[in-house]
Structure formats: structure tokens, C-alpha cells
CSV table of C-alpha atoms in Angstrom, one decimal:
chain,number,residue,atom,x,y,z
N,1277,MET,CA,-32.8,114.2,45.2
N,1278,CYS,CA,-36.3,115.8,45.2
N,1279,ASP,CA,-38.7,118.0,47.1
N,1280,THR,CA,-42.5,117.6,47.5
N,1281,ILE,CA,-44.8,120.1,49.2
N,1282,VAL,CA,-48.5,120.2,50.1
N,1283,ALA,CA,-50.9,122.7,51.6
N,1284,THR,CA,-54.3,121.5,52.7
N,1285,PRO,CA,-57.5,123.6,52.0
N,1286,LYS,CA,-57.6,125.4,55.3
N,1287,THR,CA,-54.1,126.8,54.7
N,1288,THR,CA,-54.7,128.2,51.2
N,1289,LYS,CA,-56.2,131.4,50.0
N,1290,GLU,CA,-58.9,129.8,47.9
N,1291,GLY,CA,-59.6,126.9,50.1
N,1292,VAL,CA,-58.1,124.3,47.7
N,1293,MET,CA,-55.6,121.6,48.0
N,1294,LEU,CA,-52.2,122.7,46.7
N,1295,PHE,CA,-49.4,120.3,45.7
N,1296,GLY,CA,-45.9,120.8,44.2
N,1297,LYS,CA,-42.9,118.7,43.4
N,1298,ASN,CA,-39.4,119.0,41.8
N,1299,SER,CA,-38.1,115.8,40.3
N,1300,ASP,CA,-34.3,115.8,40.7
N,1301,ARG,CA,-32.5,113.2,38.6
N,1302,GLU,CA,-29.2,112.8,36.8
N,1303,ALA,CA,-28.1,115.9,34.9
N,1304,ASP,CA,-28.8,114.6,31.4
N,1305,GLU,CA,-31.8,112.2,32.1
N,1306,ALA,CA,-34.6,113.6,30.0
N,1307,GLN,CA,-38.0,113.6,31.7
N,1308,ASN,CA,-41.2,113.6,29.7
N,1309,ILE,CA,-44.8,114.4,30.4
N,1310,ASP,CA,-47.1,111.6,29.4
N,1311,ILE,CA,-50.9,111.1,29.4
N,1312,ARG,CA,-52.4,107.6,29.4
N,1313,GLU,CA,-56.1,107.1,28.8
N,1314,ARG,CA,-58.4,104.8,30.6
N,1315,GLN,CA,-57.8,101.2,29.6
N,1316,LYS,CA,-59.7,97.9,30.1
N,1317,TYR,CA,-57.9,94.6,30.4
N,1318,GLU,CA,-58.7,90.9,29.9
N,1319,LEU,CA,-59.0,88.6,32.9
N,1320,ASN,CA,-55.6,87.4,34.1
N,1321,SER,CA,-53.7,90.1,32.3
N,1322,THR,CA,-50.3,91.2,33.8
N,1323,VAL,CA,-48.4,94.5,33.7
N,1324,LYS,CA,-44.6,94.7,33.2
N,1325,CYS,CA,-43.3,97.3,35.6
N,1326,THR,CA,-39.7,98.5,35.5
N,1327,TYR,CA,-38.2,95.2,36.8
N,1328,ILE,CA,-41.0,92.8,37.7
N,1329,GLU,CA,-44.4,91.7,36.3
N,1330,ILE,CA,-47.5,91.7,38.4
N,1331,PRO,CA,-51.3,91.1,37.9
N,1332,GLN,CA,-53.1,93.8,36.1
N,1333,VAL,CA,-56.5,95.2,37.3
N,1334,LYS,CA,-59.6,95.2,35.1
N,1335,GLU,CA,-59.5,98.9,34.3
N,1336,THR,CA,-57.0,101.7,34.9
N,1337,ASN,CA,-57.7,105.4,35.3
N,1338,ARG,CA,-56.7,108.2,32.9
N,1339,ILE,CA,-53.4,109.5,34.3
N,1340,LEU,CA,-50.8,112.3,33.8
N,1341,LEU,CA,-47.2,111.2,34.4
N,1342,SER,CA,-43.9,113.0,34.7
N,1343,LYS,CA,-41.4,110.2,34.1
N,1344,PRO,CA,-37.8,109.6,33.1
N,1345,TYR,CA,-38.0,108.6,29.5
N,1346,TRP,CA,-36.9,105.0,30.0
N,1347,MET,CA,-39.0,104.1,33.0
N,1348,PHE,CA,-42.4,102.4,33.5
N,1349,GLY,CA,-43.1,104.4,36.6
N,1350,ALA,CA,-43.1,108.2,37.3
N,1351,GLU,CA,-41.7,110.7,39.7
N,1352,ILE,CA,-44.9,112.8,39.8
N,1353,GLY,CA,-48.4,112.3,38.5
N,1354,MET,CA,-52.2,113.0,38.7
N,1355,ASN,CA,-55.2,111.0,37.7
N,1356,GLU,CA,-58.7,111.8,36.4
N,1357,HIS,CA,-60.0,112.0,40.0
N,1358,GLY,CA,-57.6,114.6,41.0
N,1359,VAL,CA,-55.4,112.3,43.0
N,1360,THR,CA,-51.8,113.6,42.9
N,1361,ILE,CA,-48.6,111.9,44.2
N,1362,GLY,CA,-45.0,112.7,44.5
N,1363,ASN,CA,-42.2,110.3,45.3
N,1364,GLU,CA,-39.0,110.8,47.3
N,1365,ALA,CA,-35.9,108.7,47.6
N,1366,LEU,CA,-35.2,107.8,51.3
N,1367,MET,CA,-31.6,106.9,52.2
N,1368,THR,CA,-31.8,104.4,55.1
N,1369,ARG,CA,-29.7,102.0,57.1
N,1370,VAL,CA,-31.4,99.1,55.4
N,1371,LYS,CA,-29.9,97.9,52.1
N,1372,PRO,CA,-32.4,98.0,49.3
N,1373,ALA,CA,-33.3,94.9,47.3
N,1374,LYS,CA,-31.8,94.4,43.8
N,1375,THR,CA,-35.3,94.0,42.4
N,1376,GLY,CA,-38.9,94.7,43.1
N,1377,LEU,CA,-41.3,97.5,42.5
N,1378,THR,CA,-39.6,100.9,42.3
N,1379,GLY,CA,-41.0,103.9,44.1
N,1380,MET,CA,-41.9,105.3,40.7
N,1381,ASP,CA,-43.7,102.0,39.8
N,1382,LEU,CA,-45.7,102.2,43.0
N,1383,LEU,CA,-46.7,105.8,42.2
N,1384,ARG,CA,-48.0,105.0,38.8
N,1385,LEU,CA,-49.8,101.9,39.9
N,1386,ALA,CA,-51.5,103.9,42.7
N,1387,LEU,CA,-52.7,106.6,40.2
N,1388,GLU,CA,-54.0,103.9,37.8
N,1389,ARG,CA,-55.9,102.1,40.6
N,1390,SER,CA,-57.4,104.7,42.9
N,1391,SER,CA,-60.1,107.3,43.0
N,1392,ASN,CA,-59.0,109.2,46.2
N,1393,ALA,CA,-56.0,109.7,48.4
N,1394,ILE,CA,-57.0,107.0,50.9
N,1395,GLU,CA,-57.3,104.4,48.1
N,1396,ALA,CA,-53.9,105.5,46.6
N,1397,ARG,CA,-52.2,105.2,50.0
N,1398,ASP,CA,-53.6,101.7,50.5
N,1399,VAL,CA,-52.7,100.6,47.0
N,1400,ILE,CA,-49.1,101.5,47.6
N,1401,ILE,CA,-49.1,99.7,51.0
N,1402,ASN,CA,-50.7,96.5,49.6
N,1403,LEU,CA,-48.4,96.4,46.6
N,1404,LEU,CA,-45.4,97.0,48.9
N,1405,GLU,CA,-46.3,94.2,51.3
N,1406,THR,CA,-47.0,91.8,48.4
N,1407,TYR,CA,-44.1,92.4,46.1
N,1408,GLY,CA,-41.6,94.5,48.0
N,1409,GLN,CA,-39.6,97.5,46.7
N,1410,GLY,CA,-36.2,97.5,45.0
N,1411,GLY,CA,-34.3,97.8,41.8
N,1412,ASN,CA,-31.8,100.2,40.3
N,1413,CYS,CA,-33.5,103.7,40.1
N,1414,GLY,CA,-30.4,105.4,38.6
N,1415,TYR,CA,-29.9,106.3,35.0
N,1416,ARG,CA,-26.2,106.1,34.1
N,1417,ASP,CA,-25.3,105.5,37.7
N,1418,LYS,CA,-26.5,102.7,40.0
N,1419,LEU,CA,-28.8,104.1,42.7
N,1420,TYR,CA,-30.9,102.0,45.1
N,1421,TYR,CA,-33.2,103.5,47.8
N,1422,MET,CA,-36.4,103.2,49.8
N,1423,ASN,CA,-39.3,105.5,49.1
N,1424,GLY,CA,-41.5,108.2,50.6
N,1425,PHE,CA,-44.7,109.7,49.2
N,1426,ILE,CA,-47.0,112.7,49.5
N,1427,ILE,CA,-50.5,111.7,48.3
N,1428,ALA,CA,-53.3,114.2,48.0
N,1429,ASP,CA,-56.8,114.7,46.6
N,1430,TYR,CA,-59.1,117.7,47.0
N,1431,GLN,CA,-59.8,117.1,50.7
N,1432,GLN,CA,-57.1,114.8,52.2
N,1433,ALA,CA,-53.4,114.5,52.1
N,1434,PHE,CA,-51.0,111.9,53.5
N,1435,VAL,CA,-47.3,111.4,54.0
N,1436,LEU,CA,-46.3,107.7,53.6
N,1437,GLU,CA,-42.8,106.6,54.2
N,1438,THR,CA,-41.5,103.1,53.7
N,1439,VAL,CA,-38.5,100.8,54.3
N,1440,GLU,CA,-38.5,97.4,52.6
N,1441,LYS,CA,-42.1,96.1,53.2
N,1442,ASN,CA,-42.5,98.2,56.4
N,1443,TRP,CA,-44.3,101.6,56.4
N,1444,ALA,CA,-45.8,104.4,58.4
N,1445,TRP,CA,-48.2,107.1,57.4
N,1446,LYS,CA,-49.7,110.3,58.7
N,1447,GLU,CA,-52.6,112.5,57.6
N,1448,ILE,CA,-51.5,116.0,56.9
N,1449,LYS,CA,-53.7,118.6,58.7
N,1450,GLY,CA,-51.9,121.8,57.7
N,1451,VAL,CA,-48.8,121.9,55.5
N,1452,TRP,CA,-46.0,119.4,54.9
N,1453,SER,CA,-42.9,118.9,52.9
N,1454,ILE,CA,-40.5,115.9,52.3
N,1455,SER,CA,-37.0,116.1,50.9
N,1456,ASN,CA,-35.0,112.8,50.8
N,1457,LYS,CA,-35.2,112.1,54.5
N,1458,ILE,CA,-37.7,110.3,56.6
N,1459,SER,CA,-39.9,113.0,58.0
N,1460,LEU,CA,-41.9,111.0,60.4
N,1461,GLU,CA,-40.6,110.4,63.9
N,1462,HIS,CA,-43.2,109.0,66.4
N,1463,ASP,CA,-46.0,111.2,65.0
N,1464,TYR,CA,-47.5,108.7,62.6
N,1465,ASP,CA,-51.1,107.7,62.6
N,1466,ALA,CA,-50.5,104.1,61.5
N,1467,ARG,CA,-47.6,101.8,60.9
N,1468,SER,CA,-46.8,98.2,59.8
N,1469,GLU,CA,-46.3,95.6,62.5
N,1470,GLY,CA,-42.6,95.0,61.6
N,1471,LEU,CA,-41.4,98.6,61.6
N,1472,ILE,CA,-40.5,98.8,65.3
N,1473,THR,CA,-39.5,95.1,65.6
N,1474,HIS,CA,-37.0,95.4,62.9
N,1475,ALA,CA,-35.4,98.5,64.6
N,1476,ILE,CA,-35.3,96.7,68.0
N,1477,ASN,CA,-33.7,93.6,66.4
N,1478,ASN,CA,-31.0,95.7,64.9
N,1479,GLY,CA,-30.3,97.6,68.1
N,1480,TRP,CA,-31.4,100.9,66.8
N,1481,CYS,CA,-33.9,101.4,69.6
N,1482,LYS,CA,-34.8,99.5,72.8
N,1483,SER,CA,-38.6,99.5,72.8
N,1484,GLU,CA,-41.7,101.0,71.2
N,1485,ASP,CA,-41.5,104.0,73.6
N,1486,ASP,CA,-37.9,104.5,72.4
N,1487,PHE,CA,-38.7,104.3,68.7
N,1488,ASN,CA,-38.2,107.3,66.4
N,1489,PHE,CA,-38.6,106.5,62.7
N,1490,THR,CA,-36.2,109.1,61.2
N,1491,LYS,CA,-33.5,108.7,63.9
N,1492,ASN,CA,-33.6,104.9,63.9
N,1493,TYR,CA,-33.7,104.2,60.2
N,1494,SER,CA,-32.0,107.1,58.4
N,1495,ASN,CA,-28.5,106.9,56.8
N,1496,LYS,CA,-27.4,110.1,58.4
N,1497,LEU,CA,-24.3,110.7,56.2
N,1498,ILE,CA,-26.0,110.4,52.9
N,1499,THR,CA,-29.1,112.3,54.1
N,1500,TRP,CA,-26.8,115.1,55.2
N,1501,GLY,CA,-24.9,115.1,51.9
N,1502,ALA,CA,-28.1,115.4,50.0
N,1503,ALA,CA,-29.2,118.4,52.2
N,1504,GLY,CA,-32.5,116.6,52.9
N,1505,LYS,CA,-33.1,118.3,56.3
N,1506,LYS,CA,-32.0,121.7,55.0
N,1507,ARG,CA,-34.4,121.6,52.0
N,1508,GLU,CA,-37.2,120.2,54.1
N,1509,GLN,CA,-36.9,123.0,56.6
N,1510,THR,CA,-36.6,125.6,53.8
N,1511,ASN,CA,-39.9,124.5,52.3
N,1512,ARG,CA,-41.6,124.3,55.7
N,1513,CYS,CA,-40.5,127.9,56.5
N,1514,HIS,CA,-41.9,129.2,53.2
N,1515,LEU,CA,-45.2,127.3,53.8
N,1516,GLN,CA,-45.6,128.6,57.3
N,1517,GLU,CA,-44.8,132.2,56.2
N,1518,LYS,CA,-47.9,132.3,54.0
N,1519,LYS,CA,-50.1,129.8,55.8
N,1520,GLY,CA,-53.7,130.7,55.3
N,1521,ARG,CA,-53.1,132.6,52.1
N,1522,LEU,CA,-51.1,130.2,50.0
N,1523,THR,CA,-51.6,130.2,46.2
N,1524,ILE,CA,-50.5,128.2,43.3
N,1525,GLN,CA,-48.0,130.9,42.4
N,1526,ASP,CA,-46.4,130.6,45.9
N,1527,LEU,CA,-45.7,126.9,45.3
N,1528,MET,CA,-44.2,127.7,41.9
N,1529,GLN,CA,-41.8,130.1,43.6
N,1530,MET,CA,-41.0,127.7,46.4
N,1531,LEU,CA,-39.9,125.1,43.8
N,1532,ARG,CA,-37.6,127.8,42.2
N,1533,PHE,CA,-35.8,128.7,45.5
N,1534,HIS,CA,-32.0,128.5,45.8
N,1535,THR,CA,-30.8,130.8,48.6
N,1536,ASN,CA,-31.5,134.3,49.9
N,1537,ASP,CA,-28.3,135.5,48.3
N,1538,SER,CA,-29.4,137.5,45.2
N,1539,ASN,CA,-25.9,136.9,43.7
N,1540,TRP,CA,-26.1,133.1,43.9
N,1541,ARG,CA,-24.9,131.2,40.9
N,1542,PRO,CA,-25.4,127.5,40.0
N,1543,TYR,CA,-21.9,126.4,40.7
N,1544,GLN,CA,-21.9,127.8,44.3
N,1545,GLY,CA,-22.4,125.7,47.4
N,1546,LEU,CA,-21.5,122.1,48.1
N,1547,ARG,CA,-25.0,120.7,48.5
N,1548,MET,CA,-28.3,120.8,46.7
N,1549,THR,CA,-30.9,123.6,46.8
N,1550,VAL,CA,-34.6,123.1,46.3
N,1551,CYS,CA,-34.3,124.2,42.6
N,1552,ALA,CA,-31.4,121.9,42.0
N,1553,HIS,CA,-28.6,122.6,39.6
N,1554,ALA,CA,-25.9,120.1,38.7
N,1555,ALA,CA,-22.4,121.4,39.0
N,1556,ASN,CA,-20.0,118.6,39.9
N,1557,ASN,CA,-19.7,114.8,39.9
N,1558,LEU,CA,-19.6,114.4,43.7
N,1559,THR,CA,-22.1,116.5,45.7
N,1560,LYS,CA,-24.1,118.2,42.9
N,1561,HIS,CA,-24.5,115.5,40.3
N,1562,THR,CA,-28.3,115.9,39.9
N,1563,GLN,CA,-30.6,118.6,38.8
N,1564,THR,CA,-34.3,119.3,38.8
N,1565,THR,CA,-35.4,117.7,35.5
N,1566,ASN,CA,-39.1,118.6,35.7
N,1567,SER,CA,-41.6,120.2,38.1
N,1568,LEU,CA,-45.4,119.9,38.6
N,1569,VAL,CA,-47.8,121.9,40.7
N,1570,SER,CA,-51.5,121.3,41.0
N,1571,GLN,CA,-54.6,122.6,42.8
N,1572,MET,CA,-57.6,120.4,43.6
N,1573,SER,CA,-61.2,121.4,44.7
N,1574,SER,CA,-64.4,119.5,45.0
N,1575,THR,CA,-65.5,120.8,41.5
N,1576,ASN,CA,-62.2,121.0,39.6
N,1577,PHE,CA,-58.5,120.3,39.5
N,1578,SER,CA,-55.7,121.7,37.4
N,1579,GLY,CA,-52.0,120.9,36.8
N,1580,PHE,CA,-49.1,123.0,35.7
N,1581,THR,CA,-45.7,121.7,34.5
N,1582,THR,CA,-42.5,123.1,33.3
N,1583,GLY,CA,-41.9,120.1,31.1
N,1584,SER,CA,-38.2,120.9,31.3
N,1585,ALA,CA,-35.4,121.2,33.8
N,1586,ASN,CA,-34.7,123.9,36.4
N,1587,PRO,CA,-38.0,125.7,37.2
N,1588,CYS,CA,-36.1,128.9,37.9
N,1589,MET,CA,-35.4,128.9,34.1
N,1590,SER,CA,-38.7,127.3,32.9
N,1591,PRO,CA,-42.2,128.7,32.7
N,1592,PHE,CA,-45.1,126.6,33.8
N,1593,PHE,CA,-47.9,125.7,31.4
N,1594,PRO,CA,-51.2,124.0,32.1
N,1595,ILE,CA,-51.7,120.3,31.4
N,1596,PHE,CA,-54.3,117.5,31.9
N,1597,ALA,CA,-57.7,119.0,31.7
N,1598,PRO,CA,-60.7,116.7,31.0
N,1599,GLY,CA,-60.9,115.7,27.3
N,1600,THR,CA,-57.4,117.0,26.5
N,1601,THR,CA,-54.1,115.3,25.6
N,1602,LEU,CA,-50.5,116.5,25.4
N,1603,PRO,CA,-49.9,120.0,23.8
N,1604,SER,CA,-49.8,120.0,20.1
N,1605,GLY,CA,-46.1,120.3,19.1
N,1606,TYR,CA,-44.9,118.6,22.3
N,1607,LYS,CA,-42.5,115.8,21.4
N,1608,PRO,CA,-41.1,113.5,24.1
N,1609,SER,CA,-37.3,113.3,24.5
N,1610,GLY,CA,-34.9,110.4,24.6
N,1611,GLU,CA,-31.3,109.8,25.3
N,1612,PHE,CA,-29.8,112.3,22.9
N,1613,TYR,CA,-30.3,115.9,22.0
N,1614,ASN,CA,-33.0,116.7,19.4
N,1615,GLN,CA,-34.1,120.3,18.8
N,1616,GLU,CA,-37.6,119.1,18.0
N,1617,HIS,CA,-38.0,117.4,21.4
N,1618,PHE,CA,-39.1,119.9,24.1
N,1619,TRP,CA,-37.0,118.8,27.1
N,1620,TRP,CA,-33.8,118.9,25.0
N,1621,PHE,CA,-34.8,122.1,23.2
N,1622,ALA,CA,-35.0,123.9,26.6
N,1623,GLU,CA,-32.0,122.0,28.1
N,1624,LYS,CA,-29.6,123.2,25.4
N,1625,ILE,CA,-30.5,126.8,26.2
N,1626,HIS,CA,-30.3,126.1,30.0
N,1627,ARG,CA,-26.7,124.8,29.6
N,1628,GLN,CA,-25.7,128.0,27.9
N,1629,VAL,CA,-27.4,130.2,30.5
N,1630,VAL,CA,-25.8,128.6,33.5
N,1631,LEU,CA,-22.4,129.9,32.2
N,1632,ASN,CA,-23.8,133.5,32.4
N,1633,TYR,CA,-26.6,133.0,35.0
N,1634,LEU,CA,-27.3,136.3,36.6
N,1635,PRO,CA,-27.4,138.5,33.5
N,1636,MET,CA,-29.5,136.0,31.6
N,1637,MET,CA,-31.9,135.5,34.5
N,1638,ASN,CA,-32.4,139.2,34.7
N,1639,LEU,CA,-33.7,139.0,31.1
N,1640,LEU,CA,-36.1,136.2,31.8
N,1641,TYR,CA,-37.6,137.1,35.2
N,1642,ASN,CA,-40.1,139.8,34.2
N,1643,PRO,CA,-41.4,138.2,31.0
N,1644,MET,CA,-41.8,134.8,32.7
N,1645,ALA,CA,-43.6,136.4,35.7
N,1646,LYS,CA,-45.9,138.3,33.5
N,1647,TYR,CA,-46.8,135.3,31.4
N,1648,GLU,CA,-47.5,133.1,34.4
N,1649,ARG,CA,-49.5,135.8,36.2
N,1650,GLU,CA,-51.7,136.3,33.1
N,1651,MET,CA,-52.1,132.6,32.5
N,1652,ILE,CA,-53.2,131.8,36.1
N,1653,SER,CA,-55.5,134.8,36.2
N,1654,GLU,CA,-57.2,133.7,33.0
N,1655,ILE,CA,-57.5,130.0,34.0
N,1656,GLU,CA,-58.9,130.9,37.4
N,1657,SER,CA,-61.5,133.3,35.9
N,1658,GLU,CA,-65.1,132.2,36.3
N,1659,ASN,CA,-66.1,131.4,32.7
N,1660,PHE,CA,-62.8,130.1,31.4
N,1661,ILE,CA,-62.6,126.5,30.0
N,1662,LEU,CA,-59.2,124.9,29.7
N,1663,ASP,CA,-59.6,122.9,26.5
N,1664,GLN,CA,-57.1,121.5,24.0
N,1665,LYS,CA,-56.9,124.8,22.2
N,1666,GLU,CA,-55.9,126.7,25.3
N,1667,ILE,CA,-53.4,124.0,26.4
N,1668,ASN,CA,-51.7,124.3,23.0
N,1669,ASN,CA,-51.8,128.1,23.2
N,1670,TYR,CA,-50.1,128.2,26.6
N,1671,PHE,CA,-47.5,125.6,25.7
N,1672,GLU,CA,-46.6,127.5,22.6
N,1673,LYS,CA,-46.3,130.7,24.6
N,1674,ALA,CA,-43.9,129.0,27.1
N,1675,ARG,CA,-41.9,127.5,24.2
N,1676,ILE,CA,-41.6,130.9,22.5
N,1677,LEU,CA,-40.6,132.6,25.8
N,1678,ILE,CA,-37.7,130.1,26.1
N,1679,LYS,CA,-36.7,130.5,22.5
N,1680,ASN,CA,-36.7,134.3,22.5
N,1681,TRP,CA,-34.7,134.2,25.8
N,1682,GLY,CA,-32.2,131.9,24.2
N,1683,GLU,CA,-31.7,134.2,21.2
N,1684,ASN,CA,-30.3,136.8,23.6
N,1685,ILE,CA,-27.4,134.5,24.8
N,1686,PRO,CA,-25.0,135.7,22.1
N,1687,THR,CA,-25.6,139.4,23.0
N,1688,ASN,CA,-24.4,138.9,26.6
N,1689,PRO,CA,-20.7,138.4,27.3
N,1690,VAL,CA,-20.0,135.2,29.1
N,1691,LEU,CA,-18.8,135.8,32.7
N,1692,LYS,CA,-15.9,133.9,34.2
N,1693,THR,CA,-17.0,130.6,35.8
N,1694,PRO,CA,-14.9,127.9,37.5
N,1695,ILE,CA,-13.1,125.7,35.0
N,1696,LEU,CA,-14.4,122.5,36.6
N,1697,PHE,CA,-17.9,123.8,36.2
N,1698,ARG,CA,-17.4,124.4,32.5
N,1699,ARG,CA,-15.7,121.0,32.0
N,1700,PHE,CA,-18.7,119.3,33.8
N,1701,TRP,CA,-21.1,120.7,31.3
N,1702,ARG,CA,-18.8,120.2,28.3
N,1703,LYS,CA,-18.7,116.5,29.2
N,1704,TYR,CA,-22.4,116.2,29.1
N,1705,ASN,CA,-22.8,118.2,25.9
N,1706,LYS,CA,-20.4,115.8,24.2
N,1707,LEU,CA,-22.2,112.8,25.7
N,1708,ASN,CA,-25.6,114.0,24.7
N,1709,LYS,CA,-24.5,115.1,21.2
N,1710,ILE,CA,-25.2,118.8,21.7
N,1711,ASP,CA,-23.3,121.1,19.3
């Protein structure tokens, strides 16, 4: 379960487009950042997506992806033109197909094949209508769903929500958020021909005047269980509170939000919060496995990622400037724990911290806030150039911040936590070969 937020230039302090997303996946599914350079292809080439193979285009863009380690597609990404896309699972009354393009496939293909948000939106629609969507999107568990997207460049943003080969989209004029529920009702700007016909044929509405996308198509029980409406409203309230003066730091903080209870702990509550923490096998089986925020203007764009799980415990660092690649020292993760691989390096510390959350978070908050405040101030200064040296520098600072924080774990007594919560994480530590 995920959350994606966007603020258009007229709503932000600096008049830039702001975008943010938490990618929520299964609790031990490593998610990597990946940069793919521009690539040219021979005539009649094909591309193997997660489950199906489709024709390749002549040339693909340079792209940044945040992707589960085993997938072709990605949960979040940007391309060299500043187009940024986030994907959301939509739980609907329509049974997903066993195979097709996954929502993550569609996201990656759109980034590879577009130079602005309109093109990206239309790439997804055309691929959807041609090949359909489907396939297991789960990691250890089987999970099939439809897909929604927020698509943005420096001047326009769209929400696009889909069911099978049907779709509807709306241009976002102010702020918007999506959270594992269909957000559009009858306020779309365009839709596929079959969207309303399908609903009428199934008895979900009587006519076009009676049609409501979210009410007619949503699987209400699963959407409720995932707290989709609650998380969507939480983000929209935060966006509205600072509308007209929103900054990149505001979006980082929104992605870190749990509740207004200062004594909240990861095992509390039956349903997911925006910054998602796994705690049981039923209602809180997933966690935020990576986060990305970006800002786009007519002259520049920049991205920031945690590269690791739970943004409340993970500092952001800059990524994907022109002429740069992944940070030196960043090694992608796989199925099992490896101290040298960044996602797992941070994850081992996180799993110790959640057992003593409040005292450990008190140690992290000020150093992380200071690091991010200084980082953003420097990057946004007039003569600063974000090159490979600086990307390496900020990544290393973030890594050391986590490392130093983790070294304080033995000095803090472990507070009492529910036995089922401890067992939940012991199971994953054994499964992932964490000592």
C-alpha cells in the first residue's frame, strides 16, 4: 500500500512542481535505486517486461527507478526531462488478469518513452489499451490489482486511474494525493468509452449521470482495510494547510507522518499509516520500502531518495543530476541480508530500532533534521552544482548518520513490546539471514 502526493507550482513557495511518494511493499522486499542510461535499439527489437514481451521503441530516455529488486518495472521514477511518476495499487470489484503489463511496467515504459507529462499519460493509456494490465505484483505473497498514477513534469500534473483497459484522468490544478483507492468520482477530464458501459452492464450504476468512478468500481472492504481513504485525507489536509508555501521539506515530512500522537509506536493501530511500518501478518503486513521526493522547474529538476525503508528513520540524499550515476559505495540489495548492500545495511538497524522506537527516534531526529536542512539549503543555493562528487558526499553523510545512530542501540535499554510484534520480526530476521 502506498501514498503519492503532488503540489503544482502555484501552490509551492518557490513556484516549482513538487512530488513525493512512499513505496509500500512486503516487509522484507528490498527496493533498489537504479539509473538506466539512454539506449538505442535495432528495428523490430522487443523488451521483456515482468511477464510479457512487447515491441521496443528506437530510443529510450535516461531514467531513475526505485524498484523492487526482482522486477522489470518500478514503483517510482524520473526521467531526464524531469517527468516523475508514482504508481498506486487500486483494489476494485473487477478481478485482475493473471498476466499483462504490471502497473510498475507501465510506469517504467512511460518514463523511457516520454518527454513531458502529457506524453507519459498517453503512453500508459496506449499500452494499457493494447496489452492490458495484470500479473502477480506480490513478492512472497500473491497480489493482483489495478493501477493508479500521478504523473508530473515542471508545469503539468495528472492523476490517471485504470481498471482493466478502461481509464479516466484529470489534470491537477492545485494539490492532490492518491492512496490505494480510486480518487476520481465524476470529476475526470477524460475517460475511456467502456468505463461507464462496464459499470452499467454490471449493475453498479444506471446511467452516465448516475456514474461515480470510486463508488462504482471500488472494493470497499479491502480499500477500508488498507486505510486508503484515511491516508488520502491525511495527505490532503497537510497539503491544504501549507498551500501556497509548500517546500520540498514539507513533502518529506508528510511522507514521514504516522499520527498526531507523540507516543505512537510501530506496533500500534490496526491499519496502515502514511509512513508504513509492518507489525503483523494480517492488517500491517507491508512497510514503506523506499521514498522519493522531487522538485521540477523550467530550468532544473532534482530528486531525493531515502534508498531504504521507513522515511521516519531514513535521511534523504540527492540523486539523478545530469551527468551523474548512482552514489559511489551504493550497492543494490537482493533477497538476503548483506551488510555491504545499502538497503539491508539500513534495514538491520531499523529492525532493532522498532523494538525501542521512541528513545531511539529521539536520538535521530535532530541530527537528521540538521543534515537535511543543510543539504537542501546548499543544493538550492544559486551557484551550487550537484555533480557526482556531491552526490557521493551526501550519500556517505546519510550512511554515516544511520551507522552512528545504530551504534547507540546497545546503550539504550529495550522497552517492553508485544510478544507477537517481536515474533513477527524474528521470523523475518531468520528468513532474511540477519544475525
